[in-house]
Coordinates of C-alpha atoms in Angstrom, one line a residue:
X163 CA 30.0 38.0 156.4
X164 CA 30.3 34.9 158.5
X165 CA 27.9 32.2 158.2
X166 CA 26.7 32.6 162.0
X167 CA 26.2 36.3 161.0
X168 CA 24.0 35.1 157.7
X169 CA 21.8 32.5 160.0
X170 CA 21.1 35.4 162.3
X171 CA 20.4 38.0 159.9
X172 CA 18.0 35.3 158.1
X173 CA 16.1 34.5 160.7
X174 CA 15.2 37.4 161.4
X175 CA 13.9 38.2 157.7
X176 CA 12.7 35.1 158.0
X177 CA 10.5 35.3 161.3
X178 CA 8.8 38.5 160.1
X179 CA 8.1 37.6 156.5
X180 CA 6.4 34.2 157.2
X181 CA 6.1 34.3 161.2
X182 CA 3.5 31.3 160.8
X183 CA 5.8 28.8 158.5
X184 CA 8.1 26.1 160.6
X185 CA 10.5 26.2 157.8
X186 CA 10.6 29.3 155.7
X187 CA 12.7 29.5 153.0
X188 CA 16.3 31.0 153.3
X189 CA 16.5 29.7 157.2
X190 CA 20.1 29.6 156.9
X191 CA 23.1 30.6 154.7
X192 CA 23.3 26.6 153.4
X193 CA 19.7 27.4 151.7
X194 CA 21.1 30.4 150.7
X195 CA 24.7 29.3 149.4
X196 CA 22.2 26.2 147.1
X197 CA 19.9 28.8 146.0
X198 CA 22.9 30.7 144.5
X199 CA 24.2 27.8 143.1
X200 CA 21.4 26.6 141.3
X201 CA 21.5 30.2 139.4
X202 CA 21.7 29.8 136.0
X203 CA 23.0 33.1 135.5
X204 CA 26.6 33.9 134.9
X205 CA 27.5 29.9 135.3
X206 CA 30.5 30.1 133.6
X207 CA 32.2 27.3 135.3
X208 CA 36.0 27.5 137.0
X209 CA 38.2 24.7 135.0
X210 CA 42.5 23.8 136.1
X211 CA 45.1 22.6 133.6
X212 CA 48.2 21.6 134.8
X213 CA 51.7 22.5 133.6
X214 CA 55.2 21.3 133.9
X215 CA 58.6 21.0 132.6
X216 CA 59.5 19.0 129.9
X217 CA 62.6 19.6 129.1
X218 CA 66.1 17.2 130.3
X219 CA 66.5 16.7 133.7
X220 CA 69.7 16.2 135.6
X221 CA 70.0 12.7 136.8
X222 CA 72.1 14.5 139.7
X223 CA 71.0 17.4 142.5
X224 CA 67.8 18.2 139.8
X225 CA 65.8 21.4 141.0
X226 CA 63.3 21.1 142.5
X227 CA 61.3 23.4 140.0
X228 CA 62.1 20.7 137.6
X229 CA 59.3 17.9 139.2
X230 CA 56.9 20.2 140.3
X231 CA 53.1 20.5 138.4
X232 CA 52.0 23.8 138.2
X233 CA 48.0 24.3 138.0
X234 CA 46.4 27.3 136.1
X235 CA 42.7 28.3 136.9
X236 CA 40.4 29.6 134.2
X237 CA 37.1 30.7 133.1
X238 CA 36.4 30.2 129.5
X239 CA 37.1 34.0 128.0
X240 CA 34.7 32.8 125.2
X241 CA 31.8 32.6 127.4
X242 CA 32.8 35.4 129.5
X243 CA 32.9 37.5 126.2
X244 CA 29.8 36.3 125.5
X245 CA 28.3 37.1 128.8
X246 CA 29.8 40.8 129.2
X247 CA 28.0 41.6 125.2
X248 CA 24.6 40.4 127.0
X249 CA 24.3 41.8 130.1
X250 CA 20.8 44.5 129.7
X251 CA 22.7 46.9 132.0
X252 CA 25.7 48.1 129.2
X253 CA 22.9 48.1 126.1
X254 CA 23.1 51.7 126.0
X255 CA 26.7 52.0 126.7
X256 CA 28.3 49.5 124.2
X257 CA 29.6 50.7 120.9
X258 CA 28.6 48.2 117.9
X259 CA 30.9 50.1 115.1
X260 CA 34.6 51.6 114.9
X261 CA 33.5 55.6 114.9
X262 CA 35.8 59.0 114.2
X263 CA 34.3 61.9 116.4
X264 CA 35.2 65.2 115.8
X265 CA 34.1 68.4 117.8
X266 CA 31.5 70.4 116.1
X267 CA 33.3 73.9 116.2
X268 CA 36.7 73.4 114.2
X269 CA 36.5 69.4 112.9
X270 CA 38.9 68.6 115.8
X271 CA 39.1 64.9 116.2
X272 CA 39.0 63.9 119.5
X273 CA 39.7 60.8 121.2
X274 CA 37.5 58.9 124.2
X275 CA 36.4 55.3 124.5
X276 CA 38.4 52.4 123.0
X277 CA 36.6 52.2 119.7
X278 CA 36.9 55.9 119.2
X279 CA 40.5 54.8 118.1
X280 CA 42.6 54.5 114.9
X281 CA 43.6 50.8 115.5
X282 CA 39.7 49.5 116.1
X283 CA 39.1 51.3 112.5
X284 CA 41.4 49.4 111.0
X285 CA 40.5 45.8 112.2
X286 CA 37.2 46.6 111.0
X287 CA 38.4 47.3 107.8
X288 CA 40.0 44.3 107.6
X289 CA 37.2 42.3 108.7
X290 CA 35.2 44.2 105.6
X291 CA 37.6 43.0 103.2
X292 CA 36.7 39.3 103.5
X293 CA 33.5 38.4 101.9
X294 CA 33.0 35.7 105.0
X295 CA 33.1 38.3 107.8
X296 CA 32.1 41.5 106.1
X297 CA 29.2 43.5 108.0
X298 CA 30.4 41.6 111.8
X299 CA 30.9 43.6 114.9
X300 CA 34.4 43.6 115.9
X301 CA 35.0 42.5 119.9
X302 CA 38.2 43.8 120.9
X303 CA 39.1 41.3 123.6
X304 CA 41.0 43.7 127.0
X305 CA 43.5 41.1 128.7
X306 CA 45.5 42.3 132.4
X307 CA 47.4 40.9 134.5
X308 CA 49.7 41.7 137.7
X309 CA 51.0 39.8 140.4
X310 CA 49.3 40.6 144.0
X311 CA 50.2 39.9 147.6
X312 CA 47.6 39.1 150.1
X313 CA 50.2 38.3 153.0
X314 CA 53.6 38.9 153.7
X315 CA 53.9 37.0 157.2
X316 CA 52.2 34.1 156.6
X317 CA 53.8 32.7 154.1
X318 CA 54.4 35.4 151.5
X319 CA 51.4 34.5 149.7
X320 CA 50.9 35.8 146.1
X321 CA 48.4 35.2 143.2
X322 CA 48.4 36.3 140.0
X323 CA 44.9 37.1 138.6
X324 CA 44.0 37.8 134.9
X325 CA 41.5 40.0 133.9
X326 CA 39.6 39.8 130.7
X327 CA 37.0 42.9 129.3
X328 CA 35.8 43.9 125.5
X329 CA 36.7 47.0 123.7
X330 CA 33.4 47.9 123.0
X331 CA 31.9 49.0 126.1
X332 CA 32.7 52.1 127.5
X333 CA 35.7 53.3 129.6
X334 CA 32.8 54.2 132.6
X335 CA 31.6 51.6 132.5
X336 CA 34.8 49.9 132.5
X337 CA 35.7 51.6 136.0
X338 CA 32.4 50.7 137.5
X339 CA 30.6 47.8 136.9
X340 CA 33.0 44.9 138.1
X341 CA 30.9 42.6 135.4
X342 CA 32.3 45.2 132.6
X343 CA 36.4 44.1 134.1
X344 CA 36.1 40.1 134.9
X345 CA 38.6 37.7 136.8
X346 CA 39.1 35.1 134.3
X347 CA 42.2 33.0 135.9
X348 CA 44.9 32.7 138.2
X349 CA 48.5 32.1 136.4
X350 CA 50.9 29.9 138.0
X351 CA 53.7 31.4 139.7
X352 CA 57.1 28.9 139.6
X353 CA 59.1 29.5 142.9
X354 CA 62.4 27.4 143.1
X355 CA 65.7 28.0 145.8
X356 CA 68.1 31.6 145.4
X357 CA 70.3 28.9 144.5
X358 CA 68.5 28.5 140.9
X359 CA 66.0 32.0 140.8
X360 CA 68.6 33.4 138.2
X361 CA 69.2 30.4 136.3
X362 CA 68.8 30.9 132.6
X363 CA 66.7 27.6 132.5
X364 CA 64.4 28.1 135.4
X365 CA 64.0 32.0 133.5
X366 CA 63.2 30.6 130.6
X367 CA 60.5 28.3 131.8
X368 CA 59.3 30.7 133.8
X369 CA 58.3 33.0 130.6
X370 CA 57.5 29.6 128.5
X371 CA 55.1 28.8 131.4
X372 CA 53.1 32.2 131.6
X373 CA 52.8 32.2 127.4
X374 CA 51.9 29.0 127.4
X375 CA 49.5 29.8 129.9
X376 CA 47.9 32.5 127.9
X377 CA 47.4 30.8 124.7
X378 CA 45.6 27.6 126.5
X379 CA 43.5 29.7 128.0
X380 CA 42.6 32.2 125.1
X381 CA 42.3 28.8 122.7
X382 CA 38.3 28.6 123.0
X383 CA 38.6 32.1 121.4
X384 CA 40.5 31.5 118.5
X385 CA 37.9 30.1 115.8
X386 CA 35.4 33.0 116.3
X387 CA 38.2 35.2 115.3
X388 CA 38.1 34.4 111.5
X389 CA 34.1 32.6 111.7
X390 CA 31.7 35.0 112.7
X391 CA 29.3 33.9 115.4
X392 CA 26.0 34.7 116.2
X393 CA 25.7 36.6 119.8
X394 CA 23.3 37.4 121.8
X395 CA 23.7 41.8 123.0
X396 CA 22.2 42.9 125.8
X397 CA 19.6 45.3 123.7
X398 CA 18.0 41.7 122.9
X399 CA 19.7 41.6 119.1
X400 CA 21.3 39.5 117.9
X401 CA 25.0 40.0 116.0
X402 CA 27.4 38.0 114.1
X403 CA 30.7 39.1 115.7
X404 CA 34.4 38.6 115.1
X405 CA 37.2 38.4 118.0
X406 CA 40.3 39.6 118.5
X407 CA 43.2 40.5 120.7
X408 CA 43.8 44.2 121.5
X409 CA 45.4 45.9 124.2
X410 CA 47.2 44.2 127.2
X411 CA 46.7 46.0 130.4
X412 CA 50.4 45.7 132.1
X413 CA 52.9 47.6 134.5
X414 CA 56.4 48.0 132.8
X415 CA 57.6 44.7 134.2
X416 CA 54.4 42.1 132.6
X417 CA 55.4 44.6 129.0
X418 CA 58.5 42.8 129.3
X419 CA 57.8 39.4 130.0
X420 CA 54.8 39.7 127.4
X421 CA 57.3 40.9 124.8
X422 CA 60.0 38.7 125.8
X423 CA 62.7 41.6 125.9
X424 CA 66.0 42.2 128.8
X425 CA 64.5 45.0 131.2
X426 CA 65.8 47.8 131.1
X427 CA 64.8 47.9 127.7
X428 CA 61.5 49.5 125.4
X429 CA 58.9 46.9 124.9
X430 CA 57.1 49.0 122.3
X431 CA 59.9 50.3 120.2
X432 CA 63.5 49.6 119.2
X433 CA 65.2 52.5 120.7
X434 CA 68.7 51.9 121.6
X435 CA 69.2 51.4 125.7
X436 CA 71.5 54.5 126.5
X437 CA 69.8 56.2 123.8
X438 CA 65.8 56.3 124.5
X439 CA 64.9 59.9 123.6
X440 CA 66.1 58.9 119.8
X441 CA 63.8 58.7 117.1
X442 CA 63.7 54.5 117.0
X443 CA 60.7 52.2 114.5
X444 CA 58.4 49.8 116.6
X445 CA 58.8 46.5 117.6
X446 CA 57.3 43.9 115.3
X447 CA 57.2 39.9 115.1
X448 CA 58.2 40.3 111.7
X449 CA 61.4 41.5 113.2
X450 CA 62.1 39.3 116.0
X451 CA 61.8 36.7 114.0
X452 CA 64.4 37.4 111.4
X453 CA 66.7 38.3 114.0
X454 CA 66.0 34.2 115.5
X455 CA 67.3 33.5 111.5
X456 CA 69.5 35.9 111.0
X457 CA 71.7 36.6 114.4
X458 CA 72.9 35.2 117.7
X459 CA 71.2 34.9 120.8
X460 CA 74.1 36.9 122.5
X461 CA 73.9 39.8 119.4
X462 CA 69.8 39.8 120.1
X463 CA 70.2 40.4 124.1
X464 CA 73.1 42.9 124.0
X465 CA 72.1 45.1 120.7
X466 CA 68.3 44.5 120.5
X467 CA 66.8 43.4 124.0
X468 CA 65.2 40.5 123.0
X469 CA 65.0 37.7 125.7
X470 CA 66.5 39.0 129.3
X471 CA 67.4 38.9 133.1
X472 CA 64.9 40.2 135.7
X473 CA 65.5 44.0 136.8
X474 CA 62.0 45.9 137.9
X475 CA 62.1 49.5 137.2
X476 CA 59.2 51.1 139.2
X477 CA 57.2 54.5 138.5
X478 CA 58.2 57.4 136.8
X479 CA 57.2 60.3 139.6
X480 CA 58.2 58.0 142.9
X481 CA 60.6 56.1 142.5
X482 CA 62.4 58.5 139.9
X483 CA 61.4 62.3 140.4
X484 CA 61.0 62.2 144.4
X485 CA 63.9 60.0 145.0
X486 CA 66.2 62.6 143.1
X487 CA 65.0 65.8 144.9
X488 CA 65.9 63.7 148.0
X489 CA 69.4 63.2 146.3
X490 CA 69.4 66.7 145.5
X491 CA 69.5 67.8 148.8
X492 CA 71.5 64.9 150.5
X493 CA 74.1 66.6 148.1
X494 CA 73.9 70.2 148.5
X495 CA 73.6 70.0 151.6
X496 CA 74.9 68.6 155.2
X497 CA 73.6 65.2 156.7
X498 CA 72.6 67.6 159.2
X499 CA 70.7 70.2 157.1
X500 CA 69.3 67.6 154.6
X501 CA 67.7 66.2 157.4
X502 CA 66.7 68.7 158.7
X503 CA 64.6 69.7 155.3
X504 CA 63.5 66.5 154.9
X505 CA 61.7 66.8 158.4
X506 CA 60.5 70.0 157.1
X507 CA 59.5 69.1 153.4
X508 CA 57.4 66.1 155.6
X509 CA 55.3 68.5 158.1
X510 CA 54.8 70.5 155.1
X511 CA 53.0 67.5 153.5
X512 CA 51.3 66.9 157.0
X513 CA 49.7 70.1 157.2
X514 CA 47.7 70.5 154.3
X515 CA 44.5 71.0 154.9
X516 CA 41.5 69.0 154.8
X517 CA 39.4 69.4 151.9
X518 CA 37.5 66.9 149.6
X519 CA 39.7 65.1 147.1
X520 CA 43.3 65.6 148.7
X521 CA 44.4 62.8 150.9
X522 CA 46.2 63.6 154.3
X523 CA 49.8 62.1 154.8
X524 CA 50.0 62.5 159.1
X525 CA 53.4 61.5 158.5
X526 CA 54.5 63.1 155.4
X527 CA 56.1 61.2 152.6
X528 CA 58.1 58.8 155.1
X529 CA 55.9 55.5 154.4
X530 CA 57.3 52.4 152.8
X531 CA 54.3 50.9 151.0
X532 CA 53.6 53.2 148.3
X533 CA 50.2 52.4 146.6
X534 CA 49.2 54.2 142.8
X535 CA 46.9 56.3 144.7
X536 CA 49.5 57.5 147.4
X537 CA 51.6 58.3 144.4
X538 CA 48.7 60.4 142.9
X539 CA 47.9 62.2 146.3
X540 CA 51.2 63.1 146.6
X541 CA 51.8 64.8 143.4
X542 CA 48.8 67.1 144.2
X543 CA 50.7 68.8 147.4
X544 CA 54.4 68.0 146.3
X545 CA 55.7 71.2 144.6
X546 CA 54.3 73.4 147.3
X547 CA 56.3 71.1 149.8
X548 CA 59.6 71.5 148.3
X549 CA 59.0 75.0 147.2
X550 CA 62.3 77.4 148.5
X551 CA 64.3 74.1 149.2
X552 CA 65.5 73.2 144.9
X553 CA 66.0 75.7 142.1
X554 CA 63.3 77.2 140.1
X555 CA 64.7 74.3 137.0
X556 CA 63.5 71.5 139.2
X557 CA 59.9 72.9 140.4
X558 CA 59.3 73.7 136.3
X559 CA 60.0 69.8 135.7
X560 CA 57.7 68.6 138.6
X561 CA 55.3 70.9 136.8
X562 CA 55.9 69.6 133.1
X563 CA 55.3 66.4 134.4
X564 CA 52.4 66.7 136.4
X565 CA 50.9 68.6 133.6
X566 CA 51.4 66.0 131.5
X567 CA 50.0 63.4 133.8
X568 CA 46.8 65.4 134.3
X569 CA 46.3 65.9 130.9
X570 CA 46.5 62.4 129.5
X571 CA 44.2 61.7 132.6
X572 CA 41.7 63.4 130.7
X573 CA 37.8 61.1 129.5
X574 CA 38.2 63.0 126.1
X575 CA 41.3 63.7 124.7
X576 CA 41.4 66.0 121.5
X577 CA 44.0 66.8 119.2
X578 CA 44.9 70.4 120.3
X579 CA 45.3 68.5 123.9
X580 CA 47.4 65.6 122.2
X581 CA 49.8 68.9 120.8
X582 CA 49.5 70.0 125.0
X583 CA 50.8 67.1 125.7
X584 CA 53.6 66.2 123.5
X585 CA 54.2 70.3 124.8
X586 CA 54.0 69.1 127.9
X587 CA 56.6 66.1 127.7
X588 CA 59.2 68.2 125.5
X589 CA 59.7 70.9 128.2
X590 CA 59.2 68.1 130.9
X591 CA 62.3 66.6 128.9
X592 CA 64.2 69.9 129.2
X593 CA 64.0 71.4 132.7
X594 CA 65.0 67.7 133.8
X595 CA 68.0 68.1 132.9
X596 CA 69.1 69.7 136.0
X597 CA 69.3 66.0 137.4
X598 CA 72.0 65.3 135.2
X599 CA 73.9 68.7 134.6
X600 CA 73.5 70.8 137.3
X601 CA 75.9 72.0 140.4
X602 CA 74.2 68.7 142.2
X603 CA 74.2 66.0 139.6
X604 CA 72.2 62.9 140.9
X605 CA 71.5 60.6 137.4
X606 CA 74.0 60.0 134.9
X607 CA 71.4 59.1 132.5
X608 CA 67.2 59.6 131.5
X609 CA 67.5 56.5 129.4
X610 CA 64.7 55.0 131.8
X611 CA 62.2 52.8 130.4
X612 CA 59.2 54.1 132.5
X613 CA 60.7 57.9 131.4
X614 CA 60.6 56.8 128.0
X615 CA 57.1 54.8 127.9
X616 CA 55.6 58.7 128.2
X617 CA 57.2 59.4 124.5
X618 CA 54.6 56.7 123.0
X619 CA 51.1 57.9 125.3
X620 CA 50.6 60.6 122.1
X621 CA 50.7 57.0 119.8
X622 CA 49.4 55.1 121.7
X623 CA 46.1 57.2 122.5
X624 CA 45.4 57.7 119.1
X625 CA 45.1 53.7 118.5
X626 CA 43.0 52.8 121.5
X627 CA 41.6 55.6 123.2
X628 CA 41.6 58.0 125.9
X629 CA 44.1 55.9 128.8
X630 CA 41.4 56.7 131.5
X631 CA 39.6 53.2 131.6
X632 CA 42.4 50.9 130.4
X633 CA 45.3 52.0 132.7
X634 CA 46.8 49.7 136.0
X635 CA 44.7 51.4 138.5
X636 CA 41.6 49.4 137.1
X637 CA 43.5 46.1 137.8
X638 CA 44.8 47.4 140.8
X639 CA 41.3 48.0 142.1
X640 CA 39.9 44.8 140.9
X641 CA 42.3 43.3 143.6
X642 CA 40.6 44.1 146.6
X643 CA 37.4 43.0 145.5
X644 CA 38.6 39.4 143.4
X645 CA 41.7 38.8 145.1
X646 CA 42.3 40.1 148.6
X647 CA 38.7 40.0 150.2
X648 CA 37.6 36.4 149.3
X649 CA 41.2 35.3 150.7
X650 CA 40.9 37.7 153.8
X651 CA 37.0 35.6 154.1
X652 CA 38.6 32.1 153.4
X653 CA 39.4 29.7 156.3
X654 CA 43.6 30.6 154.6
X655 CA 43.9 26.1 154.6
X656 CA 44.2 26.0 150.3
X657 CA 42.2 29.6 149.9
X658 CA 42.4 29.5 146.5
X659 CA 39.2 27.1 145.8
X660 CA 37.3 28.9 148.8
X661 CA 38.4 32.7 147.1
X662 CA 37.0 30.6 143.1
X663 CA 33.9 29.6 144.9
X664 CA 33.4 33.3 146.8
X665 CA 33.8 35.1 143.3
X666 CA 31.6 32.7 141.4
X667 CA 28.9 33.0 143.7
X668 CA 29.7 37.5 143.8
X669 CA 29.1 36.7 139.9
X670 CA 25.9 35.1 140.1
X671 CA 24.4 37.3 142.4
X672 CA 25.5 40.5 140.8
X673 CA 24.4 39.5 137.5
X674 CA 20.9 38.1 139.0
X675 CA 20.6 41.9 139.9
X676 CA 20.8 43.0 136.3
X677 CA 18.4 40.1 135.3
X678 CA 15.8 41.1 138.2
X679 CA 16.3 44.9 137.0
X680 CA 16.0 44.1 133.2

């Protein structure tokens, strides 16, 4: 709130808790704002690094790009690491050992929170095998990242948090403690003129910069990762523990810049472009890096996708699945009777009825700024919307898809659901093919990266747990709170060191809470 607000709401607490004192304490929100500060709690202090080209310049017309400094804001992840394994409140929701559960009744093995997976297991094993780490608790460090706008008119202003959490505590916890999911930076975003935005130079700083970027940041981390260290957990013990990297929270465009490959492209395995729903190994830095010995940078982007152009492909059930029933009909039918169905399939979508846990569209599906949850509301009502308007083929692959969404959605995810869903997927991968083949054709191809990232969830689940806790939507929702409120509260002259200040002192005070409550 505003500080006028704060002064009045103080001195009103004030005047009735100490109506005889000239000066009680907390008079104002400056007493307030230098009580917070002087918290030792949660202190873990913003820092900035700077950033800039370095390579030739031209003596003639340089880009502008070229001479700019680009600054990075941080919070050591070390300390934050540190802090999220001692905070009292997640003592009885932290896991301290890889584990394999299986269910009681036939041995199935069943997959949950992050250290429930196969690729936690086997980091611990190889921290057993060294006589110098053996018997630490492995730390799984969570990175995410995606870009945000907090205003389009004003200047088109974006940021581009990170976020930073450890494998060990649990995926609930995850979700709903904002101390468990911590902003630990802003990346730099390098803008330049259209003139240079697809210049292969200015690209390649641009993915130069944001590595770069991560690995200065993540530095204070790397020595604890083959040295144990003794930590203090929030039980009061204390552990020697052993860091590493694990999962990196990302929509399908950070994938590719993370794994430097052309979009349009897999960033997990090396599946052939036109050719995705073949059998195809992982990627691997072994790999890439005899292909740098071995072949051409031209031969690398053209038969392997390794170092590319900027194309965005967005979600699998919007901007794919929706979009073609709305081709469908554009087809089959007349201008006039597609729109006319269209109208329809939207007050169809309008007049569901209220009822806890479906979100109302007053205006059907006609919006332009589509959210993750819109996209999630909509799939509840959309196959009775466009029921009697497409075949039978295409409402069997809305439901193979949705069935497969729901079930990877799932807090525990066994085995016997793991065969559901690669069920799922296979028949979702059949009736779809209506798209391509039927009387209407409206893709010529399903070799779709987003498409084919659902071919590695069964994978991928198995390593690091059930999805539900290290998905987007977590990120996404971490905006509101780290990014777009603090800017919506600054003064929007430089916001950036008001929004730093707003989250530190959010920080302190939540985890004062969990002190005063432990």
């Amino acid at each position: 709130m505003s500080a006028l607000k704060m002064d009045a709401l103080l001195d009103l607490w004030a005047s009735s808790l100490y109506p005889h004192q000239a000066q009680p304490p907390f008079s104002n929100h400056r007493h307030l704002y230098q009580t917070i500060d002087a918290t030792t709690i949660s202190n873990v202090k913003w820092q900035c690094f700077s950033a800039g080209y370095t390579g030739e310049i031209p003596a003639v017309n340089p880009p502008p790009w070229m001479s700019k400094k680009y600054d990075v804001w941080f919070q050591d992840p070390h300390q934050v690491a540190r802090q999220i394994l001692g905070n009292p409140s997640f003592s009885n929701e932290i896991d301290l050992q890889p584990f394999k559960e299986y269910l009681t009744e036939d041995q199935t093995r069943q997959y949950k929170d992050f250290m429930s997976g196969e690729w936690a297991w086997e980091q611990a094993d190889i921290i057993s095998e060294d006589k110098s780490t053996h018997g630490s608790t492995f730390v799984p460090i969570i990175l995410g990242s995606d870009k945000t706008t907090v205003s389009v008119a004003t200047g088109n202003n974006k940021y581009y948090p990170l976020y930073m959490s450890v494998g060990n505590v649990h995926n609930n916890v995850r979700q709903a403690h904002q101390e468990a999911l911590v902003l630990i930076g802003f990346l730099a975003i390098p803008k330049t003129t259209k003139e240079h935005a697809s210049d292969a130079t200015f690209c390649k700083f641009h993915w130069q910069l944001f590595h770069s970027s991560l690995a200065a940041i993540l530095s204070s981390l790397k020595p604890a990762m083959t040295t144990p260290e003794v930590v203090k957990f929030g039980d009061g013990h204390f552990r020697h523990v052993i860091y590493g990297l694990g999962p990196y929270i990302a929509d399908y465009k950070e994938q590719a810049l993370l794994t430097c490959i052309v979009y349009g492209w897999c960033p997990r395995c090396q599946a052939l472009q036109g050719n995705f729903d073949g059998d195809a190994l992982d990627r691997s830095r072994a790999f890439t890096e005899v292909l740098f010995q071995e072949s051409t940078l031209d031969l690398m982007w053209d038969d392997y996708g390794v170092v590319g152009d900027l194309v965005l492909i967005k979600g699998c059930f919007k901007d794919h699945l929706v979009d073609w029933v709305t081709a469908y009909i554009q087809r089959k039918h007349s201008k006039r009777e597609a729109d006319q169905i269209m109208d329809d399939i939207d007050r169809r979508i309008a007049a569901v009825a209220l009822f806890t846990g479906l979100h109302h569209f007053p205006q059907g599906q006609g919006f332009k700024q589509w959210t993750g949850d819109d996209s999630k509301a909509l799939m509840k009502v959309y196959i009775a919307a466009i029921e009697g308007y497409v075949p039978a083929e295409i409402i069997r692959t809305f439901h193979a898809f949705l069935e497969f969404c729901y079930l990877v959605r799932r807090h525990i995810i066994s085995e016997k659901v793991l065969t559901e869903i690669e069920d799922a997927l296979n028949w979702f991968h059949t009736w779809r093919e209506i798209f391509r083949t039927g009387d209407n054709p409206v893709v010529t191809t399903f070799s779709l990266p987003c498409q084919h990232s659902a071919k590695h969830y069964p994978t991928l689940i198995r390593l690091f747990g059930a999805p539900n806790g290290l998905c987007s939507s977590i990120t996404e929702c971490k905006h509101i709170k780290a990014i777009k409120e603090p800017w919506w509260r600054s003064s929007k002259y430089q916001p950036l060191g008001q929004m730093l200040l707003t989250n530190q002192w959010l920080d302190k005070i939540a985890a004062s809470r969990v002190d005063f409550s432990s």
